[in-house]
Amino acid sequence: MNTRSFVSTRAGLVVAAVTFSLSLAGSAAAADKGFSIEKTGHGLTVNLDGKLLTKYVIDEGNKPFLYPFIGPTGKSMTRAYPMKTVEGEQHDHPHHRSIWFGHQGVGGFDSWHEPRTGEERRFKKPEDKQAFLNGLASTVHRSFKKTQADKDKAVIVSVNDYVAPDGSKLMSDERRITFRATAETRTIDYDVTLIASHGDVELGDKKDAGFSVRVPTSMCIDGKQGGHMLNSRGDKEGAVWGKRAEWVSYWGPVEGEVLGIAMFNHPKSFRHPTPWHARTYGLFTANPFGTKSLDKKAEDGAFVLKKGKRITLRHRIVMHKGEAKAANLEKAWKAYAK
């Protein structure tokens, strides 16, 4: 090879290297646009534009949950406790894990509470306390049927077993969780199908049951920092509790700006419109099971899900900027209902 041809070849290699480097950079940039899902030792991490959106945690407490959840302005939109200790937050109800599903009466067992949550202190007799602890069940992650992400959305489909203390399986569920985003909102479609996979199972009429969100302490009404609650029927603050409604909205200050969380109940969801176990201290739960528990004038909502049968609960959470009026929630609910 003469000197001229060597220089020409070397220049070609440099150009090729630069082109390859730019190609890698372009691929990395593409990967940072839209949604992605990463498997971890604790479950799954969902990212949006290369940044954390939420984690689906399967190995803490007695049930899977989403935490943290990052809203449209980059702030965490649910309470951190008990997953993380944050100064100024409430430290009550440590079984309220950010965004979750649970039921206090599945075949006579409780998958809502957890050991050492403070509930056991209600019992004066040691035998009563032990009976409470012996009645706690777990919702155990079995598998992920699907994890899919693209520029428009991320989808998780998981299967879980409800397990009694002796290891026997009470029922199962399949959850389909879909994440979307706009400049103003972050949304989660969270559908839970309960399946009588292991024989008949009774689902009790319980106050503590359903799909739940625990809002940041600064947003809750009892914190008196400017938190508010409203449902689709016009009930406000504490009057929302126990009422049936198409949606409930909670809004208030979060790290210096007003943000809101709305939960919609789909018309095809079991017992729509659902009653709401919504509390001024920061919990709100779509609870179609606790009919009499939430309204003494209502009929008992306990029922037996027959072997092989299933029911589906469908919800959408909208994390939005501003208060409820600014988010035009009635219009958003109608779009979801279609």
Short mmCIF file of C-alpha atoms in Angstrom, two decimals:
data_model
loop_
_atom_site.label_atom_id
_atom_site.label_comp_id
_atom_site.label_asym_id
_atom_site.label_seq_id
_atom_site.Cartn_x
_atom_site.Cartn_y
_atom_site.Cartn_z
CA MET A 1 0.00 0.00 0.00
CA ASN A 2 1.43 3.38 -0.98
CA THR A 3 1.25 6.40 1.27
CA ARG A 4 -1.59 8.00 -0.65
CA SER A 5 -3.83 4.94 -0.53
CA PHE A 6 -3.06 4.41 3.20
CA VAL A 7 -4.12 7.95 4.02
CA SER A 8 -7.29 7.54 1.95
CA THR A 9 -8.15 4.25 3.67
CA ARG A 10 -7.42 5.72 7.09
CA ALA A 11 -9.68 8.69 6.33
CA GLY A 12 -12.40 6.25 5.31
CA LEU A 13 -12.07 4.41 8.62
CA VAL A 14 -12.33 7.69 10.52
CA VAL A 15 -15.46 8.64 8.58
CA ALA A 16 -16.94 5.18 9.21
CA ALA A 17 -16.15 5.43 12.91
CA VAL A 18 -17.75 8.86 13.14
CA THR A 19 -20.83 7.60 11.25
CA PHE A 20 -21.09 4.56 13.56
CA SER A 21 -20.74 6.81 16.62
CA LEU A 22 -23.50 9.10 15.38
CA SER A 23 -25.69 6.06 14.68
CA LEU A 24 -25.27 4.88 18.28
CA ALA A 25 -26.06 8.35 19.56
CA GLY A 26 -29.20 8.42 17.43
CA SER A 27 -30.27 5.03 18.80
CA ALA A 28 -29.72 6.22 22.36
CA ALA A 29 -31.73 9.35 21.68
CA ALA A 30 -34.55 7.26 20.20
CA ALA A 31 -34.53 5.05 23.29
CA ASP A 32 -35.06 8.14 25.43
CA LYS A 33 -38.29 9.05 23.63
CA GLY A 34 -41.53 7.50 24.80
CA PHE A 35 -41.96 4.64 27.26
CA SER A 36 -39.67 1.80 28.25
CA ILE A 37 -39.92 -1.02 30.80
CA GLU A 38 -37.01 -2.53 32.69
CA LYS A 39 -37.12 -5.73 34.73
CA THR A 40 -35.48 -5.45 38.16
CA GLY A 41 -35.02 -7.62 41.21
CA HIS A 42 -38.04 -5.89 42.79
CA GLY A 43 -40.40 -6.07 39.80
CA LEU A 44 -40.52 -3.58 36.94
CA THR A 45 -39.46 0.01 36.35
CA VAL A 46 -41.43 2.10 33.85
CA ASN A 47 -39.60 5.04 32.30
CA LEU A 48 -40.88 7.93 30.22
CA ASP A 49 -38.45 9.74 27.93
CA GLY A 50 -35.58 8.05 29.75
CA LYS A 51 -36.73 9.17 33.22
CA LEU A 52 -38.50 7.29 36.00
CA LEU A 53 -42.29 7.28 35.80
CA THR A 54 -43.07 4.52 38.32
CA LYS A 55 -42.04 1.15 39.71
CA TYR A 56 -44.26 -1.92 39.96
CA VAL A 57 -43.02 -3.47 43.20
CA ILE A 58 -43.74 -7.14 43.91
CA ASP A 59 -41.56 -8.01 46.92
CA GLU A 60 -42.55 -5.61 49.73
CA GLY A 61 -45.49 -5.83 52.10
CA ASN A 62 -48.20 -8.32 51.25
CA LYS A 63 -49.24 -7.05 47.82
CA PRO A 64 -47.90 -5.53 44.59
CA PHE A 65 -48.06 -1.74 44.31
CA LEU A 66 -46.93 1.24 42.22
CA TYR A 67 -44.41 3.59 43.84
CA PRO A 68 -43.29 6.26 43.30
CA PHE A 69 -45.45 7.83 40.60
CA ILE A 70 -44.01 10.93 38.95
CA GLY A 71 -46.58 13.46 37.76
CA PRO A 72 -46.59 15.81 34.76
CA THR A 73 -44.37 18.42 36.45
CA GLY A 74 -41.75 15.95 37.67
CA LYS A 75 -43.02 15.71 41.27
CA SER A 76 -43.92 12.50 43.10
CA MET A 77 -47.72 12.30 43.28
CA THR A 78 -48.37 9.74 46.05
CA ARG A 79 -47.37 9.44 49.70
CA ALA A 80 -43.92 7.94 50.23
CA TYR A 81 -44.57 6.24 53.59
CA PRO A 82 -44.02 3.37 54.40
CA MET A 83 -41.67 2.74 51.46
CA LYS A 84 -39.63 5.80 52.34
CA THR A 85 -39.52 8.14 55.34
CA VAL A 86 -40.07 11.76 54.35
CA GLU A 87 -40.06 14.59 56.87
CA GLY A 88 -43.51 16.08 57.41
CA GLU A 89 -45.46 13.14 56.03
CA GLN A 90 -48.18 11.27 57.91
CA HIS A 91 -47.08 7.90 59.28
CA ASP A 92 -50.50 6.33 59.70
CA HIS A 93 -51.87 3.25 57.90
CA PRO A 94 -48.57 1.79 56.67
CA HIS A 95 -50.51 -0.74 54.58
CA HIS A 96 -51.57 2.17 52.31
CA ARG A 97 -48.85 1.62 49.72
CA SER A 98 -49.14 4.46 47.19
CA ILE A 99 -51.31 2.83 44.47
CA TRP A 100 -52.60 -0.69 45.12
CA PHE A 101 -55.48 -3.16 45.18
CA GLY A 102 -56.58 -5.17 48.23
CA HIS A 103 -59.61 -6.73 49.89
CA GLN A 104 -60.27 -7.30 53.58
CA GLY A 105 -62.55 -10.30 53.03
CA VAL A 106 -61.36 -12.89 50.49
CA GLY A 107 -62.64 -16.29 51.55
CA GLY A 108 -62.54 -15.10 55.16
CA PHE A 109 -58.98 -13.72 54.90
CA ASP A 110 -57.66 -10.16 54.79
CA SER A 111 -55.35 -9.04 51.94
CA TRP A 112 -55.75 -5.34 52.76
CA HIS A 113 -53.92 -5.04 56.08
CA GLU A 114 -50.40 -6.17 56.83
CA PRO A 115 -48.67 -7.47 59.97
CA ARG A 116 -47.56 -4.72 62.38
CA THR A 117 -49.71 -2.00 60.83
CA GLY A 118 -51.17 -0.85 64.13
CA GLU A 119 -54.50 -2.57 63.57
CA GLU A 120 -53.49 -5.30 66.01
CA ARG A 121 -53.39 -2.72 68.81
CA ARG A 122 -57.19 -2.56 68.66
CA PHE A 123 -57.37 -5.92 70.38
CA LYS A 124 -56.96 -6.02 74.16
CA LYS A 125 -56.80 -9.80 74.43
CA PRO A 126 -53.69 -11.56 73.11
CA GLU A 127 -55.82 -14.28 71.54
CA ASP A 128 -57.83 -11.69 69.59
CA LYS A 129 -54.66 -10.05 68.36
CA GLN A 130 -53.31 -13.42 67.26
CA ALA A 131 -56.55 -14.25 65.48
CA PHE A 132 -56.25 -10.98 63.52
CA LEU A 133 -52.68 -11.79 62.51
CA ASN A 134 -53.65 -15.36 61.58
CA GLY A 135 -56.33 -13.96 59.28
CA LEU A 136 -53.97 -11.94 57.08
CA ALA A 137 -53.55 -13.14 53.51
CA SER A 138 -51.05 -12.08 50.84
CA THR A 139 -51.41 -11.19 47.19
CA VAL A 140 -48.44 -12.99 45.67
CA HIS A 141 -47.06 -12.13 42.23
CA ARG A 142 -47.04 -15.20 39.99
CA SER A 143 -45.89 -13.93 36.60
CA PHE A 144 -45.84 -11.16 34.04
CA LYS A 145 -47.88 -12.21 31.00
CA LYS A 146 -46.95 -9.13 29.05
CA THR A 147 -44.63 -6.13 29.21
CA GLN A 148 -44.72 -3.85 26.20
CA ALA A 149 -43.63 -0.27 25.66
CA ASP A 150 -43.43 2.14 22.73
CA LYS A 151 -43.53 5.88 22.15
CA ASP A 152 -47.24 6.12 23.02
CA LYS A 153 -47.79 3.82 25.99
CA ALA A 154 -46.48 1.11 28.31
CA VAL A 155 -48.49 -2.00 29.18
CA ILE A 156 -48.03 -4.46 32.03
CA VAL A 157 -50.16 -7.59 32.41
CA SER A 158 -49.53 -9.49 35.64
CA VAL A 159 -51.04 -12.57 37.32
CA ASN A 160 -51.33 -12.84 41.11
CA ASP A 161 -52.50 -15.40 43.66
CA TYR A 162 -54.34 -14.62 46.91
CA VAL A 163 -52.70 -16.89 49.45
CA ALA A 164 -53.90 -17.80 52.98
CA PRO A 165 -51.40 -18.12 55.87
CA ASP A 166 -51.28 -21.91 55.43
CA GLY A 167 -50.24 -21.52 51.79
CA SER A 168 -53.59 -22.43 50.25
CA LYS A 169 -54.73 -20.35 47.28
CA LEU A 170 -58.00 -18.47 47.65
CA MET A 171 -58.37 -16.96 44.16
CA SER A 172 -56.27 -15.21 41.52
CA ASP A 173 -56.35 -11.99 39.57
CA GLU A 174 -55.07 -10.64 36.28
CA ARG A 175 -54.13 -6.97 36.10
CA ARG A 176 -53.76 -4.96 32.93
CA ILE A 177 -52.03 -1.64 33.62
CA THR A 178 -51.59 0.88 30.80
CA PHE A 179 -49.58 4.10 31.14
CA ARG A 180 -49.96 7.15 28.87
CA ALA A 181 -48.77 10.75 29.01
CA THR A 182 -49.45 14.22 27.64
CA ALA A 183 -47.82 17.55 28.45
CA GLU A 184 -50.54 18.16 31.07
CA THR A 185 -51.28 14.67 32.43
CA ARG A 186 -50.09 11.19 33.31
CA THR A 187 -52.73 8.45 33.15
CA ILE A 188 -52.97 4.89 34.41
CA ASP A 189 -55.67 2.52 33.20
CA TYR A 190 -55.78 -0.15 35.90
CA ASP A 191 -58.08 -3.12 35.23
CA VAL A 192 -58.30 -5.94 37.78
CA THR A 193 -60.03 -9.21 36.87
CA LEU A 194 -60.76 -11.38 39.92
CA ILE A 195 -60.92 -15.10 39.07
CA ALA A 196 -62.26 -17.98 41.17
CA SER A 197 -59.37 -20.18 40.04
CA HIS A 198 -59.36 -22.49 43.08
CA GLY A 199 -63.06 -23.10 43.74
CA ASP A 200 -65.86 -20.90 45.03
CA VAL A 201 -64.67 -17.86 47.00
CA GLU A 202 -66.73 -15.43 49.07
CA LEU A 203 -65.93 -11.73 48.71
CA GLY A 204 -67.17 -9.99 51.83
CA ASP A 205 -68.88 -6.64 52.27
CA LYS A 206 -65.92 -4.74 53.71
CA LYS A 207 -65.09 -1.07 54.08
CA ASP A 208 -61.41 -1.71 53.34
CA ALA A 209 -61.47 -3.15 49.85
CA GLY A 210 -60.90 -2.03 46.29
CA PHE A 211 -58.49 -0.04 44.14
CA SER A 212 -56.75 2.74 46.07
CA VAL A 213 -54.51 5.79 45.99
CA ARG A 214 -52.88 7.45 49.01
CA VAL A 215 -52.28 11.11 48.17
CA PRO A 216 -49.33 13.22 49.40
CA THR A 217 -49.78 14.58 52.92
CA SER A 218 -49.70 18.16 51.64
CA MET A 219 -52.68 17.39 49.38
CA CYS A 220 -54.93 15.80 52.01
CA ILE A 221 -57.78 17.86 53.45
CA ASP A 222 -56.89 17.21 57.09
CA GLY A 223 -53.45 18.72 56.50
CA LYS A 224 -55.13 22.12 56.06
CA GLN A 225 -52.64 23.19 53.40
CA GLY A 226 -55.25 23.69 50.69
CA GLY A 227 -56.33 20.14 49.86
CA HIS A 228 -59.80 19.46 48.42
CA MET A 229 -61.95 16.58 47.27
CA LEU A 230 -64.88 16.49 44.83
CA ASN A 231 -66.92 13.76 43.14
CA SER A 232 -68.87 13.69 39.88
CA ARG A 233 -72.17 14.19 41.73
CA GLY A 234 -71.01 17.47 43.31
CA ASP A 235 -70.28 16.14 46.82
CA LYS A 236 -67.28 17.81 48.44
CA GLU A 237 -64.64 17.05 51.07
CA GLY A 238 -65.83 14.56 53.71
CA ALA A 239 -69.27 14.23 52.08
CA VAL A 240 -67.66 12.20 49.27
CA TRP A 241 -67.21 9.23 51.62
CA GLY A 242 -69.59 6.32 50.99
CA LYS A 243 -71.29 7.95 48.00
CA ARG A 244 -71.59 6.38 44.57
CA ALA A 245 -70.01 8.42 41.78
CA GLU A 246 -68.43 8.12 38.35
CA TRP A 247 -65.23 9.77 39.55
CA VAL A 248 -63.52 11.37 42.52
CA SER A 249 -60.84 14.05 42.41
CA TYR A 250 -58.30 15.01 45.08
CA TRP A 251 -56.15 18.11 44.59
CA GLY A 252 -53.89 20.42 46.56
CA PRO A 253 -50.34 21.71 46.93
CA VAL A 254 -47.36 19.48 46.17
CA GLU A 255 -43.93 21.06 46.59
CA GLY A 256 -45.14 24.57 45.85
CA GLU A 257 -47.66 24.00 43.06
CA VAL A 258 -51.25 22.77 42.84
CA LEU A 259 -51.61 19.27 41.40
CA GLY A 260 -54.50 16.85 41.26
CA ILE A 261 -55.31 13.15 41.15
CA ALA A 262 -58.63 11.95 39.72
CA MET A 263 -59.87 8.36 39.61
CA PHE A 264 -62.53 7.31 37.09
CA ASN A 265 -64.80 4.26 37.36
CA HIS A 266 -65.66 2.78 33.96
CA PRO A 267 -69.34 2.02 33.13
CA LYS A 268 -68.41 -1.61 32.47
CA SER A 269 -66.72 -1.95 35.85
CA PHE A 270 -68.29 -4.29 38.43
CA ARG A 271 -71.17 -2.50 40.23
CA HIS A 272 -70.66 0.83 38.49
CA PRO A 273 -70.98 3.53 39.70
CA THR A 274 -68.87 2.39 42.60
CA PRO A 275 -69.18 3.61 46.19
CA TRP A 276 -66.07 5.46 47.37
CA HIS A 277 -64.11 4.86 50.55
CA ALA A 278 -62.62 8.35 50.32
CA ARG A 279 -61.14 9.95 53.44
CA THR A 280 -60.11 13.50 54.26
CA TYR A 281 -56.78 12.21 55.63
CA GLY A 282 -55.67 11.25 52.13
CA LEU A 283 -57.06 7.84 51.11
CA PHE A 284 -59.43 7.30 48.25
CA THR A 285 -60.65 3.90 47.16
CA ALA A 286 -63.10 2.72 44.50
CA ASN A 287 -64.87 0.05 46.56
CA PRO A 288 -67.75 -1.80 44.87
CA PHE A 289 -67.67 -4.48 47.58
CA GLY A 290 -68.40 -2.41 50.67
CA THR A 291 -72.00 -1.45 49.95
CA LYS A 292 -73.49 -1.88 53.43
CA SER A 293 -70.16 -1.14 55.12
CA LEU A 294 -70.24 2.30 53.51
CA ASP A 295 -74.01 2.86 53.71
CA LYS A 296 -76.01 1.17 56.46
CA LYS A 297 -79.20 1.60 54.40
CA ALA A 298 -77.80 -0.42 51.49
CA GLU A 299 -78.03 -4.18 51.01
CA ASP A 300 -75.14 -6.39 52.07
CA GLY A 301 -72.73 -6.60 49.14
CA ALA A 302 -71.10 -9.91 50.04
CA PHE A 303 -71.30 -12.53 47.30
CA VAL A 304 -69.79 -15.82 46.22
CA LEU A 305 -67.70 -15.86 43.06
CA LYS A 306 -68.33 -19.33 41.67
CA LYS A 307 -65.50 -21.60 40.55
CA GLY A 308 -64.14 -20.50 37.18
CA LYS A 309 -66.12 -17.26 37.12
CA ARG A 310 -64.62 -13.77 37.03
CA ILE A 311 -65.47 -10.12 37.55
CA THR A 312 -63.57 -7.09 36.27
CA LEU A 313 -62.99 -3.72 37.93
CA ARG A 314 -61.92 -0.96 35.54
CA HIS A 315 -60.38 2.34 36.58
CA ARG A 316 -58.41 5.25 35.19
CA ILE A 317 -56.19 7.50 37.28
CA VAL A 318 -55.40 10.95 35.88
CA MET A 319 -52.52 12.89 37.43
CA HIS A 320 -52.99 16.48 36.29
CA LYS A 321 -51.85 20.05 36.73
CA GLY A 322 -54.07 22.41 38.71
CA GLU A 323 -57.35 21.80 40.49
CA ALA A 324 -60.29 19.67 39.32
CA LYS A 325 -61.97 22.45 37.32
CA ALA A 326 -58.81 23.13 35.35
CA ALA A 327 -58.57 19.46 34.32
CA ASN A 328 -62.10 19.36 32.84
CA LEU A 329 -62.67 15.97 34.47
CA GLU A 330 -66.26 15.43 33.36
CA LYS A 331 -65.21 15.68 29.72
CA ALA A 332 -62.23 13.41 30.39
CA TRP A 333 -64.46 10.84 32.12
CA LYS A 334 -66.91 10.79 29.19
CA ALA A 335 -64.03 10.17 26.80
CA TYR A 336 -62.84 7.30 28.99
CA ALA A 337 -66.38 5.89 29.31
CA LYS A 338 -66.60 5.53 25.52
#
